[in-house]
Amino acid sequence: MRIHETAVNTAVLLALLSVPAFAWWTDEPFTITLATRAAVLALAAVGLNILLGIGGLVSFGHAVFFGLGGYAMAILAFHAQNYTELNLGIGVIDGTNSMPVIWLVAIIVSAITACLIGLLSLRTSGVYFIMITLAFGQMFYYFAISWSTYGGEDGVSIYVRNQFPGLNTLDPIQFFLLCFGLLCFTLFVTARVQRSAFGVALNATRQSRARAEAVGLRPVRLQLVAFALSGAITGLAGALFADLNRFVSPSMFSWQLSGELIVLVIIGGVGRLIGPVIGACVFVALEHLLGGLTEYWHIALGAILLGIVLFGRGGVLGLLTGQDGARV
Amino acid sequence: MSEAVLTTHKLCKRFGALSATDDVSITLLPDEIHAVIGPNGAGKSTLIQQICGSLRPDSGRVELLGRDISIFDTAARARAGIARTFQVSQLAMEDTVLQNAVLGAIGSRGISWRMWRNAQQTPTLIARADTALERVGLIEHRDTVCANLSHGQRRQLEVAVALTLEPKAFIMDEPMAGLGAEGSKTLTAFLDGLRLEAPILLVEHDMDAVFALADRISVLVYGKVIATGSAAEIRNSAAVREAYLGDAT
């Protein structure tokens, strides 16, 4: 079974790589942009999958981290593009248009916020956990709307994509490869974490909290670390998403986006390494193919989701490999 | 008399008007199996929960090897050396037998922060897990997913996970529950040898097992210990007969 799943994993990543490669050859930059969108959404969902799939915690507020990553990029790049200083209260810094620096800031801010949200929300469980994470999401959303320095409701446009040493990031295929590379790296890290002592403990905590405590594990501590890791990855994806569109708006914080991330994970296969990637590819493909025909394409997405929830809990990956649930 | 491994001092727990645990003082001595018996609703499970830390007593304290562990949470008590098995199996059902045993090794060694090394390829964890599985006779099922185990095998795995903790004391909540005659016999023989490693506080309904194993028996009725003594003493105690054994005959 495991070999089989490895084969699926490789095939999915090759497919995601071959589409833009072909588009590059035939000179269709829009298709490359679509593939980049899929890779970035996949990365965001890979983050959520750690918390949702392995940890069993349904966060309905993951857009917080996506938005924080986006705004980390927007704020730093905004000051760089306007040659203004950024006052942090404790000191004044310059903006930057260096992607690695922006990513680092996005990751750190998201991880710290995830810890704080986790500390409060992990005191609850079930529906209350879903509601409290949703509430945090809405808090950030309304804050972003009223934050006039950075465009308020209108958001911020960044005219030139940020820089990565040695690459021309405005070239679609180079930017795609950068995002794809980060996705592959994150998948590798996630796979290691999933099989580590921490992964085994977190996965067991989801299945039986009493068992975890009885062997000397502290569920909340494990879940908090998962929250931080999960938020950091989704935050990184947010920074990439902002650079992809060269635009950031409060909609990155919206609860619809939190919902979409959950949908991506469920379509692909909850708790499975490559599940979110499949989910993101299916989502972007449907959005593009059906979205061109009708603006009601979400109906088709809804039908697929319904089918998966009713008949195939393991998502697309469950259908392919004949098993569902998280594997460590 | 040698020092007690585990002691409860005057534990009290009330739920409204109901006194679930009423001044319960029990000791668990080295090398012994101390059985706690009593009719349904006598407060046996409530007592176990208070010893293991999942329920706070209203008053009284719990000591392990002379150290007051009353303020410890469940995880801390497990690490201090209390290994509990559950009446209804609490296992990671989607995981394999080996993963469940490795989980015990991870928890007791306090290494759940390790995020890079593959836990199932870490020799020290595997060795400890395999030893425990070997002892309960589950080694040939080590790669079976837990959900596919028989009820009896799950009971064995409960004991195996407790073994991986290498505890100071075992707290076993009806380990024989749902086992057939054959299974009970095997487990009885196993527990008989286990007491020399760490003493066992045994809550059990299977009276054959209790009388075969227990060095001492405490009888709990309406949250109160009405008698403690050897199997023979308990059998012949008039109070116990009236309160408990009498009901059965």
CSV table of C-alpha atoms in Angstrom, one decimal, chain A residues 30 97 132 183 325:
chain,number,residue,atom,x,y,z
A,30,PHE,CA,-1.9,32.1,-18.2
A,97,ASN,CA,11.3,43.5,-1.6
A,132,ILE,CA,-13.7,30.3,18.2
A,183,LEU,CA,5.7,23.1,-2.0
A,325,GLY,CA,-7.4,8.2,7.2
